[in-house]
Coordinates of C-alpha atoms in Angstrom, one line a residue:
Chain A
M951 CA -0.1 -0.1 0.5
Q952 CA 2.8 3.0 0.8
G953 CA 4.0 2.1 -2.3
R954 CA 1.6 2.9 -4.0
W955 CA 1.5 6.2 -3.2
A956 CA 4.7 6.6 -2.7
V957 CA 5.3 8.6 -6.1
A958 CA 3.3 11.6 -5.2
E959 CA 4.1 11.8 -1.5
P960 CA 7.2 14.4 -1.7
Q961 CA 5.1 16.5 -3.9
R962 CA 2.2 16.8 -1.5
P963 CA 2.1 20.1 0.7
A964 CA 3.5 19.6 4.9
K965 CA 1.4 17.4 7.0
G966 CA -1.3 19.2 8.9
L967 CA -3.0 23.2 8.8
T968 CA -1.0 25.8 7.9
L969 CA -0.7 28.7 10.5
Y970 CA -3.2 30.6 8.2
R971 CA -5.9 28.0 8.4
R972 CA -5.3 27.3 12.2
I973 CA -5.7 31.2 13.0
R974 CA -8.6 31.2 10.5
N975 CA -10.2 27.7 12.0
F976 CA -10.2 29.6 15.7
V977 CA -11.1 33.2 14.8
L978 CA -14.7 31.9 12.8
G979 CA -14.9 29.1 15.4
S980 CA -14.4 31.6 18.5
L981 CA -17.6 33.7 17.2
T982 CA -19.8 31.3 16.3
G983 CA -18.7 30.6 19.8
I984 CA -20.4 33.8 20.7
A985 CA -22.7 33.7 18.9
F986 CA -24.0 31.2 20.4
L987 CA -23.8 32.8 24.5
V988 CA -25.2 35.9 22.5
A989 CA -28.7 34.1 21.6
V990 CA -28.8 32.0 24.9
T991 CA -28.2 34.9 27.0
P992 CA -31.3 36.3 27.5
L993 CA -33.1 33.3 27.9
L994 CA -31.2 32.6 30.8
A995 CA -31.5 36.0 32.1
I996 CA -34.8 36.6 31.5
I997 CA -34.8 33.3 33.8
Y998 CA -32.7 34.6 36.4
V999 CA -33.6 37.6 36.3
A1000 CA -37.8 36.4 37.0
Y1001 CA -36.9 33.8 39.5
D1002 CA -34.3 36.6 41.8
R1003 CA -37.1 39.2 41.8
G1004 CA -40.3 37.0 41.9
K1005 CA -38.8 34.2 44.0
E1006 CA -40.5 35.4 47.3
A1007 CA -44.1 35.2 45.4
L1008 CA -43.5 32.0 44.0
S1009 CA -45.2 28.7 45.6
L1010 CA -47.7 26.2 44.0
S1011 CA -50.6 28.0 45.6
F1012 CA -48.9 31.2 43.2
V1013 CA -50.8 28.6 39.9
T1014 CA -53.4 27.7 42.0
T1015 CA -54.9 30.5 43.9
M1016 CA -56.6 33.6 42.3
P1017 CA -55.7 37.4 42.9
S1018 CA -57.3 38.7 46.3
G1019 CA -56.2 41.4 48.7
F1020 CA -56.3 45.4 48.3
P1021 CA -54.8 46.6 45.5
V1022 CA -56.0 43.6 44.1
G1023 CA -52.9 40.8 43.7
I1024 CA -51.1 41.6 47.0
E1025 CA -51.9 38.4 47.9
G1026 CA -53.3 35.3 45.7
G1027 CA -51.7 33.8 42.8
V1028 CA -52.6 34.1 39.1
L1029 CA -55.1 31.2 38.5
N1030 CA -57.1 33.8 36.5
G1031 CA -53.9 35.2 34.2
I1032 CA -53.4 31.0 33.2
A1033 CA -57.0 30.1 33.1
G1034 CA -57.7 33.3 30.9
S1035 CA -54.3 32.6 28.7
V1036 CA -55.9 28.9 27.7
I1037 CA -59.5 30.6 26.9
L1038 CA -57.3 32.7 24.8
I1039 CA -54.9 30.9 23.1
V1040 CA -57.8 28.4 22.8
L1041 CA -60.4 30.9 21.1
A1042 CA -57.3 31.9 18.7
S1043 CA -56.8 28.3 17.2
L1044 CA -60.0 27.5 16.8
L1045 CA -60.0 30.5 14.6
S1046 CA -56.7 30.5 12.7
V1047 CA -55.5 26.7 12.6
P1048 CA -58.4 26.0 10.1
V1049 CA -58.8 29.0 8.2
G1050 CA -54.2 29.2 8.0
V1051 CA -53.3 25.5 7.7
W1052 CA -56.1 25.3 4.6
A1053 CA -55.2 28.6 3.3
G1054 CA -51.5 27.1 3.8
L1055 CA -52.2 24.0 1.7
Y1056 CA -54.1 25.8 -0.7
L1057 CA -50.9 27.9 -1.4
W1058 CA -48.9 24.9 -2.0
D1059 CA -51.5 23.4 -4.2
Q1060 CA -51.1 25.8 -6.1
G1061 CA -49.4 28.1 -5.5
H1062 CA -48.3 29.3 -8.8
T1063 CA -51.5 31.1 -9.9
R1064 CA -52.1 34.8 -9.7
L1065 CA -54.7 34.9 -6.6
A1066 CA -51.9 32.3 -4.7
G1067 CA -49.5 35.3 -5.4
A1068 CA -51.6 37.5 -4.1
T1069 CA -53.1 35.7 -1.2
R1070 CA -49.1 34.7 -0.2
L1071 CA -48.6 39.3 -0.4
L1072 CA -51.5 39.5 1.6
S1073 CA -51.1 37.1 4.1
D1074 CA -47.0 38.5 4.9
L1075 CA -48.3 41.7 5.0
L1076 CA -50.5 40.6 7.9
L1077 CA -47.2 39.3 9.1
G1078 CA -46.3 42.9 9.7
V1079 CA -49.5 45.0 11.0
P1080 CA -48.3 45.9 14.3
S1081 CA -50.0 44.1 17.5
V1082 CA -51.4 47.9 18.5
I1083 CA -53.2 48.1 15.2
W1084 CA -55.1 45.0 15.4
G1085 CA -56.2 45.7 18.9
V1086 CA -57.2 48.4 17.3
V1087 CA -59.2 47.6 14.9
G1088 CA -60.4 44.6 16.8
Y1089 CA -62.0 47.2 18.9
Y1090 CA -64.2 48.8 15.7
V1091 CA -64.9 44.9 14.9
F1092 CA -65.8 42.7 17.9
S1093 CA -66.0 45.2 21.0
T1094 CA -68.1 47.8 20.0
N1095 CA -71.0 47.9 17.7
T1096 CA -69.4 50.2 14.7
G1097 CA -68.0 47.4 12.8
F1098 CA -70.5 44.6 12.3
G1099 CA -72.8 45.7 15.2
F1100 CA -71.3 42.6 17.5
H1101 CA -70.8 44.4 20.3
W1102 CA -69.5 42.2 22.3
G1103 CA -67.7 44.8 24.7
F1104 CA -64.4 44.1 26.0
S1105 CA -64.7 40.3 26.5
G1106 CA -62.6 36.9 25.9
L1107 CA -64.5 36.2 23.1
A1108 CA -64.1 39.7 20.6
A1109 CA -59.7 39.0 22.5
G1110 CA -59.7 35.3 21.5
L1111 CA -60.5 35.8 18.0
T1112 CA -58.5 39.2 17.7
L1113 CA -55.5 37.1 18.1
G1114 CA -56.7 34.6 16.4
F1115 CA -56.5 36.8 13.2
I1116 CA -52.9 37.6 14.4
M1117 CA -52.1 33.9 14.1
I1118 CA -53.8 33.1 11.0
P1119 CA -50.4 34.2 8.8
I1120 CA -48.5 33.2 10.8
V1121 CA -49.7 29.5 10.8
T1122 CA -50.8 30.0 6.9
R1123 CA -46.2 31.0 6.4
V1124 CA -45.6 27.8 8.5
T1125 CA -48.0 25.1 6.8
E1126 CA -47.2 26.0 3.1
Q1127 CA -43.2 25.8 4.1
A1128 CA -43.7 22.5 5.5
L1129 CA -45.4 21.2 2.9
R1130 CA -42.8 22.7 0.6
D1131 CA -39.7 20.9 2.5
V1132 CA -41.4 17.4 1.4
P1133 CA -39.4 16.6 -1.2
R1134 CA -40.8 16.2 -4.8
S1135 CA -40.0 13.2 -5.8
Y1136 CA -42.0 11.7 -3.2
I1137 CA -45.1 13.4 -4.1
E1138 CA -44.3 12.6 -7.6
G1139 CA -44.5 8.6 -6.7
A1140 CA -48.0 9.0 -4.8
L1141 CA -49.3 10.9 -7.7
A1142 CA -48.0 8.4 -10.4
L1143 CA -49.4 5.0 -8.7
G1144 CA -53.0 6.9 -9.7
A1145 CA -53.3 9.3 -6.1
T1146 CA -55.6 12.4 -6.4
R1147 CA -54.7 15.1 -5.4
F1148 CA -56.5 15.5 -2.4
Q1149 CA -54.9 11.8 -2.2
V1150 CA -51.9 12.8 -2.2
M1151 CA -52.6 15.8 0.4
R1152 CA -54.1 13.8 3.3
D1153 CA -51.9 10.6 2.9
L1154 CA -48.3 12.1 2.2
A1155 CA -48.2 15.3 2.3
I1156 CA -49.8 16.1 5.9
P1157 CA -48.2 13.1 7.5
A1158 CA -44.7 14.9 6.7
A1159 CA -45.3 18.1 7.3
I1160 CA -47.2 17.0 10.3
T1161 CA -43.9 18.5 12.7
G1162 CA -43.9 21.3 10.9
I1163 CA -47.3 22.6 10.7
G1164 CA -47.5 21.8 14.8
T1165 CA -44.0 23.9 14.8
G1166 CA -46.2 26.3 13.3
I1167 CA -49.5 26.5 15.5
L1168 CA -46.7 27.0 18.3
L1169 CA -44.9 29.7 17.1
G1170 CA -48.5 31.3 16.7
V1171 CA -49.8 30.4 20.5
L1172 CA -46.1 31.5 21.8
N1173 CA -46.8 35.3 19.9
V1174 CA -50.5 34.9 21.3
L1175 CA -49.4 34.4 24.4
G1176 CA -47.2 37.4 24.7
Q1177 CA -49.4 39.7 23.2
T1178 CA -50.9 42.6 24.9
A1179 CA -51.2 45.7 23.3
P1180 CA -54.8 43.9 21.5
L1181 CA -55.5 42.8 25.1
V1182 CA -55.7 46.5 25.8
F1183 CA -58.4 47.2 23.0
T1184 CA -60.5 44.1 23.2
N1185 CA -60.4 42.8 26.2
Y1186 CA -58.1 44.1 29.2
Y1187 CA -58.3 42.2 32.6
N1188 CA -60.2 40.4 34.9
T1189 CA -59.3 39.5 38.7
G1190 CA -61.3 36.5 38.1
I1191 CA -62.8 33.7 35.6
P1192 CA -66.1 35.0 34.1
H1193 CA -68.9 32.8 33.2
S1194 CA -69.5 34.0 30.0
L1195 CA -66.8 35.5 27.6
V1196 CA -69.4 38.2 26.2
G1197 CA -70.8 41.1 27.6
S1198 CA -70.0 44.0 30.1
N1199 CA -68.7 40.7 32.1
G1200 CA -66.8 38.5 29.9
S1201 CA -63.7 39.6 29.9
V1202 CA -61.1 37.2 30.9
G1203 CA -57.8 37.2 32.5
D1204 CA -54.4 37.3 31.2
L1205 CA -50.9 36.4 32.1
A1206 CA -48.7 38.8 30.4
M1207 CA -51.9 41.9 30.9
Q1208 CA -51.6 40.4 34.1
I1209 CA -47.9 40.8 34.5
F1210 CA -48.1 44.2 32.8
I1211 CA -51.2 45.8 35.5
Y1212 CA -48.7 44.1 38.5
I1213 CA -45.9 46.9 37.6
H1214 CA -47.1 49.4 36.3
E1215 CA -48.7 49.7 40.4
P1216 CA -46.7 51.3 43.0
S1217 CA -46.5 48.4 45.1
K1218 CA -42.7 46.6 45.7
A1219 CA -44.9 43.2 46.4
L1220 CA -47.1 43.5 43.3
H1221 CA -43.4 43.9 41.5
V1222 CA -42.7 40.7 42.9
K1223 CA -45.6 39.2 41.6
A1224 CA -45.4 39.6 38.3
M1225 CA -41.5 38.7 38.3
A1226 CA -43.1 36.1 39.4
A1227 CA -45.8 35.5 37.2
A1228 CA -43.2 36.3 34.4
L1229 CA -41.7 33.3 35.5
V1230 CA -44.7 31.3 35.1
L1231 CA -45.1 32.5 31.6
T1232 CA -41.7 31.4 30.3
V1233 CA -42.8 28.4 31.9
I1234 CA -45.4 27.8 29.9
V1235 CA -43.3 28.4 26.8
L1236 CA -40.8 26.2 27.5
L1237 CA -43.3 23.3 28.4
L1238 CA -45.6 23.7 25.5
D1239 CA -42.4 24.0 23.0
M1240 CA -40.9 20.6 24.5
G1241 CA -44.1 19.2 24.3
I1242 CA -44.3 19.9 20.8
R1243 CA -41.2 18.6 20.0
L1244 CA -42.3 15.1 22.5
L1245 CA -44.9 14.5 19.8
S1246 CA -42.8 15.1 16.9
W1247 CA -41.0 12.3 18.1
G1248 CA -43.7 9.9 18.1
S1249 CA -44.8 10.7 14.5
R1250 CA -41.1 10.1 13.5
R1251 CA -41.8 6.1 13.0
Y1252 CA -41.2 5.8 9.4
A1253 CA -39.1 9.0 9.2
R1254 CA -36.5 8.5 6.4
K1255 CA -33.1 8.6 8.1
A1256 CA -31.5 12.7 8.3
Chain B
M1296 CA -41.5 10.1 -41.2
E1297 CA -42.7 7.2 -39.7
Q1298 CA -40.1 5.6 -37.9
S1299 CA -41.9 1.8 -36.7
V1300 CA -40.9 -1.2 -34.7
S1301 CA -41.2 -4.4 -36.1
E1302 CA -44.7 -4.9 -37.7
A1303 CA -45.4 -8.1 -35.8
V1304 CA -45.8 -6.6 -32.5
A1305 CA -48.3 -4.8 -30.9
R1306 CA -47.8 -1.0 -30.7
K1307 CA -49.0 -0.1 -27.0
I1308 CA -48.7 3.5 -26.8
E1309 CA -48.5 5.6 -29.7
V1310 CA -47.5 8.8 -30.3
R1311 CA -47.9 11.5 -33.6
E1312 CA -46.4 14.2 -34.2
F1313 CA -46.0 14.8 -30.7
S1314 CA -44.8 17.9 -29.1
A1315 CA -44.1 19.5 -26.0
F1316 CA -43.2 23.1 -24.4
Y1317 CA -42.4 24.1 -21.3
G1318 CA -43.4 27.9 -21.5
K1319 CA -41.4 29.0 -24.4
T1320 CA -39.0 26.4 -24.8
Q1321 CA -39.8 23.8 -27.3
A1322 CA -38.4 20.0 -25.6
L1323 CA -40.3 18.0 -27.8
K1324 CA -40.2 18.4 -31.4
S1325 CA -42.8 16.3 -33.5
V1326 CA -42.2 12.8 -32.5
N1327 CA -43.3 9.6 -33.9
F1328 CA -42.8 6.7 -32.1
A1329 CA -44.6 3.5 -31.0
I1330 CA -43.9 1.6 -28.3
P1331 CA -44.3 -2.0 -28.4
E1332 CA -46.7 -4.0 -25.5
K1333 CA -44.5 -6.7 -23.5
R1334 CA -40.9 -6.1 -25.0
I1335 CA -38.4 -3.1 -23.2
T1336 CA -37.8 0.0 -25.0
A1337 CA -35.3 2.1 -24.0
M1338 CA -34.7 5.8 -24.5
I1339 CA -31.2 7.1 -25.4
G1340 CA -29.3 10.5 -25.5
P1341 CA -27.4 13.6 -24.6
S1342 CA -28.5 15.4 -21.5
G1343 CA -31.5 17.4 -22.2
C1344 CA -32.4 15.4 -26.3
G1345 CA -36.2 15.9 -24.1
K1346 CA -36.0 11.9 -23.6
S1347 CA -37.2 12.5 -19.7
T1348 CA -39.9 14.8 -20.9
F1349 CA -40.9 12.6 -23.4
L1350 CA -41.4 9.9 -20.7
R1351 CA -43.4 11.6 -18.7
S1352 CA -45.8 12.9 -21.0
L1353 CA -47.1 9.5 -21.1
N1354 CA -48.5 9.1 -18.4
R1355 CA -49.1 13.2 -18.1
M1356 CA -47.1 13.8 -15.1
N1357 CA -46.2 17.1 -16.9
D1358 CA -49.4 18.1 -16.4
F1359 CA -47.9 19.4 -12.8
I1360 CA -45.8 21.4 -14.1
P1361 CA -46.7 25.0 -14.6
G1362 CA -46.3 26.2 -18.7
F1363 CA -46.1 22.8 -19.7
R1364 CA -48.1 22.3 -23.2
M1365 CA -48.4 19.4 -26.0
E1366 CA -49.2 19.1 -29.4
G1367 CA -49.9 16.5 -31.3
A1368 CA -51.6 13.0 -30.7
A1369 CA -50.6 10.4 -27.8
L1370 CA -52.2 6.8 -28.1
L1371 CA -52.7 4.1 -25.5
D1372 CA -54.2 1.1 -26.9
G1373 CA -55.7 3.5 -30.2
E1374 CA -57.2 6.1 -27.2
E1375 CA -56.1 9.3 -26.6
I1376 CA -54.0 10.3 -23.4
Y1377 CA -54.5 13.8 -24.3
G1378 CA -58.5 13.3 -25.3
P1379 CA -60.9 15.3 -23.3
G1380 CA -62.3 12.9 -21.0
V1381 CA -59.8 11.5 -20.0
N1382 CA -58.8 11.8 -16.6
P1383 CA -55.4 11.3 -15.7
V1384 CA -55.3 9.8 -12.3
L1385 CA -57.2 7.2 -13.8
L1386 CA -54.6 6.6 -17.0
R1387 CA -52.0 7.0 -14.3
Q1388 CA -53.1 3.5 -13.0
R1389 CA -52.8 2.4 -16.3
I1390 CA -49.3 3.1 -16.9
G1391 CA -47.1 3.0 -13.7
M1392 CA -43.8 5.0 -13.4
V1393 CA -40.7 4.1 -11.1
F1394 CA -37.6 7.1 -10.7
Q1395 CA -34.4 7.7 -10.4
K1396 CA -34.2 8.2 -7.3
P1397 CA -35.9 5.9 -5.1
N1398 CA -39.1 7.4 -3.1
P1399 CA -40.9 5.0 -0.6
F1400 CA -43.1 6.9 1.1
Q1401 CA -43.1 7.3 5.4
M1402 CA -44.7 4.2 5.8
S1403 CA -44.2 0.5 6.5
I1404 CA -42.6 -1.7 3.3
Y1405 CA -46.3 -3.4 3.7
E1406 CA -48.1 0.0 3.7
N1407 CA -45.7 1.0 0.9
V1408 CA -47.0 -1.6 -1.8
A1409 CA -50.5 -1.8 -0.5
Y1410 CA -50.5 3.0 -1.2
G1411 CA -51.8 2.0 -4.2
L1412 CA -55.0 -0.2 -3.9
R1413 CA -55.5 1.5 -0.7
I1414 CA -56.3 5.1 -2.9
Q1415 CA -58.5 2.8 -5.6
G1416 CA -60.7 1.3 -1.6
V1417 CA -59.7 -1.9 -2.1
K1418 CA -60.3 -3.1 1.6
A1419 CA -60.6 -6.4 2.3
H1420 CA -57.8 -7.3 3.8
S1421 CA -56.9 -11.1 2.4
L1422 CA -57.2 -9.5 -0.5
V1423 CA -54.3 -6.7 0.2
S1424 CA -51.5 -8.9 1.5
D1425 CA -52.2 -11.5 -1.5
I1426 CA -51.4 -8.6 -3.8
V1427 CA -49.1 -7.5 -1.7
E1428 CA -46.9 -10.3 -1.2
K1429 CA -47.2 -11.1 -5.4
S1430 CA -46.0 -7.7 -6.3
L1431 CA -42.7 -8.2 -3.7
R1432 CA -42.3 -11.9 -5.3
A1433 CA -42.5 -9.7 -8.3
A1434 CA -40.5 -7.3 -7.8
A1435 CA -37.7 -9.5 -6.9
L1436 CA -37.9 -8.5 -2.8
W1437 CA -40.1 -10.5 -1.1
D1438 CA -37.5 -12.9 0.2
E1439 CA -35.6 -10.0 1.6
V1440 CA -38.3 -8.3 3.2
K1441 CA -41.1 -10.9 4.3
D1442 CA -39.7 -11.0 8.1
R1443 CA -39.9 -7.2 8.7
L1444 CA -43.1 -6.2 7.2
K1445 CA -44.1 -3.4 9.4
G1446 CA -40.8 -2.6 8.9
S1447 CA -39.6 1.2 7.7
A1448 CA -39.0 1.9 4.1
F1449 CA -36.4 3.7 5.0
S1450 CA -34.3 0.9 6.7
L1451 CA -34.3 -0.6 3.7
S1452 CA -30.8 -0.5 1.0
G1453 CA -31.2 2.1 -2.0
G1454 CA -31.2 -1.0 -4.1
Q1455 CA -34.1 -2.3 -2.3
Q1456 CA -36.3 0.5 -1.4
Q1457 CA -35.9 1.0 -5.5
R1458 CA -37.7 -2.8 -6.0
L1459 CA -40.1 -1.7 -3.1
C1460 CA -40.9 1.5 -5.6
I1461 CA -40.9 -1.4 -8.7
A1462 CA -43.4 -3.5 -6.4
R1463 CA -45.5 -0.8 -5.5
A1464 CA -45.9 0.6 -8.9
L1465 CA -47.0 -3.5 -10.2
A1466 CA -49.1 -4.0 -7.4
V1467 CA -52.1 -2.2 -9.2
E1468 CA -51.2 -3.9 -12.3
P1469 CA -50.5 -1.7 -14.9
E1470 CA -50.3 -2.7 -17.8
V1471 CA -47.7 0.0 -18.9
I1472 CA -44.2 0.5 -16.3
L1473 CA -42.3 3.5 -17.3
L1474 CA -38.6 3.7 -15.8
D1475 CA -37.0 6.9 -15.4
E1476 CA -33.2 6.3 -15.1
P1477 CA -34.4 3.6 -12.2
A1478 CA -30.3 2.5 -11.8
S1479 CA -28.3 5.8 -12.1
A1480 CA -28.5 6.1 -8.0
L1481 CA -27.1 2.4 -7.8
D1482 CA -24.9 0.7 -7.2
P1483 CA -23.9 -1.7 -10.1
I1484 CA -25.1 -4.7 -8.1
S1485 CA -27.8 -3.4 -7.2
T1486 CA -28.1 -2.4 -10.9
A1487 CA -27.9 -5.8 -11.8
R1488 CA -30.6 -7.4 -9.7
I1489 CA -33.1 -4.6 -11.5
E1490 CA -31.6 -5.4 -15.1
E1491 CA -32.8 -8.9 -14.1
L1492 CA -36.7 -8.2 -13.2
M1493 CA -37.4 -6.1 -15.9
Q1494 CA -36.5 -9.5 -17.8
D1495 CA -38.6 -10.6 -15.9
L1496 CA -40.8 -8.3 -15.7
K1497 CA -41.5 -8.7 -19.8
D1498 CA -43.9 -11.2 -20.3
R1499 CA -46.5 -9.7 -18.9
Y1500 CA -45.7 -5.6 -19.3
T1501 CA -45.2 -3.4 -21.8
I1502 CA -41.4 -1.3 -20.4
A1503 CA -39.8 1.5 -21.3
I1504 CA -36.6 3.1 -19.6
V1505 CA -34.8 6.4 -20.1
T1506 CA -31.0 5.1 -19.9
H1507 CA -28.6 7.5 -19.5
N1508 CA -25.9 4.1 -20.1
M1509 CA -26.2 2.4 -22.9
Q1510 CA -24.8 -0.3 -21.8
Q1511 CA -27.6 -1.0 -19.7
A1512 CA -29.8 0.3 -23.3
A1513 CA -28.4 -2.5 -25.0
R1514 CA -28.1 -5.5 -22.5
V1515 CA -31.9 -4.7 -21.5
S1516 CA -34.2 -3.5 -24.4
D1517 CA -35.6 -4.7 -27.6
Y1518 CA -35.6 -1.9 -29.1
T1519 CA -33.9 1.6 -29.0
A1520 CA -34.9 4.8 -29.7
F1521 CA -32.5 8.0 -29.9
F1522 CA -33.6 11.0 -29.3
L1523 CA -31.8 14.3 -29.6
D1524 CA -32.1 17.7 -29.3
G1525 CA -36.1 16.8 -28.4
A1526 CA -36.1 15.0 -31.3
L1527 CA -36.5 11.4 -32.2
V1528 CA -33.4 10.5 -34.3
E1529 CA -33.5 6.7 -34.8
V1530 CA -35.5 3.9 -33.0
G1531 CA -34.7 0.3 -33.7
E1532 CA -34.0 -3.1 -32.7
T1533 CA -31.5 -2.5 -30.2
T1534 CA -29.1 -4.6 -31.7
R1535 CA -29.4 -2.7 -35.0
I1536 CA -29.0 0.8 -33.7
F1537 CA -25.7 -0.4 -31.6
T1538 CA -24.0 -2.1 -34.7
N1539 CA -25.3 -0.8 -37.6
P1540 CA -27.5 2.9 -37.3
D1541 CA -28.8 4.4 -39.9
D1542 CA -28.0 8.4 -38.8
S1543 CA -24.6 9.1 -38.6
R1544 CA -25.6 11.1 -34.9
T1545 CA -26.4 8.2 -33.7
E1546 CA -24.0 5.6 -34.3
D1547 CA -21.4 9.6 -33.3
Y1548 CA -23.6 8.9 -29.6
I1549 CA -22.9 5.1 -28.9
T1550 CA -19.7 5.5 -30.5
G1551 CA -19.2 8.1 -27.4
R1552 CA -18.1 11.0 -30.0
F1553 CA -20.3 12.9 -28.0
G1554 CA -23.0 13.1 -24.6

């Protein structure tokens, strides 16, 4: 073996990397490391600051009791906020998941048509609309009777639907992208067997893209969880859990709104509660994220090896 | 110029003055060509010569490409493939296709083969499993996978995956099988197995294969068609095309002077 290559040996450059390449390796490697640190530091900082400032208020009862005392919230926990956030997510998802996924499927299937191009453009424009604008429009359309005569007042339904409309373009976008990532050859394989477009979508495209679609829905949910501005105009806040989702008693609590209100109160104790609530919200987001990852592992039974 | 193959063999597919366009680009220029029944017909030619376009036009897979347009006639058993009453979905059940890269579905080996039946609404379990076994046997894959039918199709090697795709195409009992460079992503041993398989299948199916590999065309096919720049230059019995072609361009290509 040695002999075969011996002829070429003298012409080869010295073994190992040149000094220049070693320096470049080191510099680029360090930049990557720094970028990583910059990216994760905010998360660690949020968790640390929220825990450090809010730890006095943290206990199991913080997530299982309603706020009480005067000013309201000085005692008790944030159950109203957790329940309200869940209600808002459910309402927003009920609107945005069917519409967004359907729109994503349409853009994938008919993507080259003019109508699809217009849909994509408008959907992307909606992504850039500031949430405070959504709030004002939601207020006119859902809360007052000036728009379509709904007159739902400051209510969970008005807020949930407004948040749902914020979510639709996110779900649409990510659904279309997830479907586009399904290899074309895979789709053609089914079409060549005599499958209809609907069968291809149902049996192959959606199952292959389901992880991506789930991620898109989660991204939308996480976005909605953190929204405060739209709620100021459509729901505001409730210290309890309402019996109805419309009308003057239809407001729900909301974690993000609760943090916003507590921070504005001139009370040290409420500031502590706000930081504890921030930690609860962050943990909910992390749990949701991990949940979707676990779900996507489950669906990879027959997945192609990377 | 009507170029015909041996008159004794029935014409399974016939195209007349067939042209194809992608937008303003013409990919096929007035091709006249017949694919004989229960024979293997190979299509050779340099990259971009239109042979794949031709193959994909036969089962209307090009319908999905925006801007695709055809002129002329393509006939399956004398019936228009592009006729107004033809449902391309049903057409593709009669003309199966196997692609360049193995593309099994993210399903078990069993379900991959059964899928073509499922979409036709075949539910009876015994019937489905009979056809799955028959198809896997026909694709010379049964012995290798019979103990792991519920396993992922991606646990198979590339060559096995391609035979699985052939089994999948056979399960819907097509009359014609189109092979688009079926062995170009495979190692030589897997390639040899696919070629053997084609010989086994030609008793029952009409086979059309596009290949970049002229040796492969010479080994497996009964008839060979040579495409160049979107036109059919010459078609005839494989032995004649490779030993005594009529057209000098065919000779240049098969002797390796270009392409």
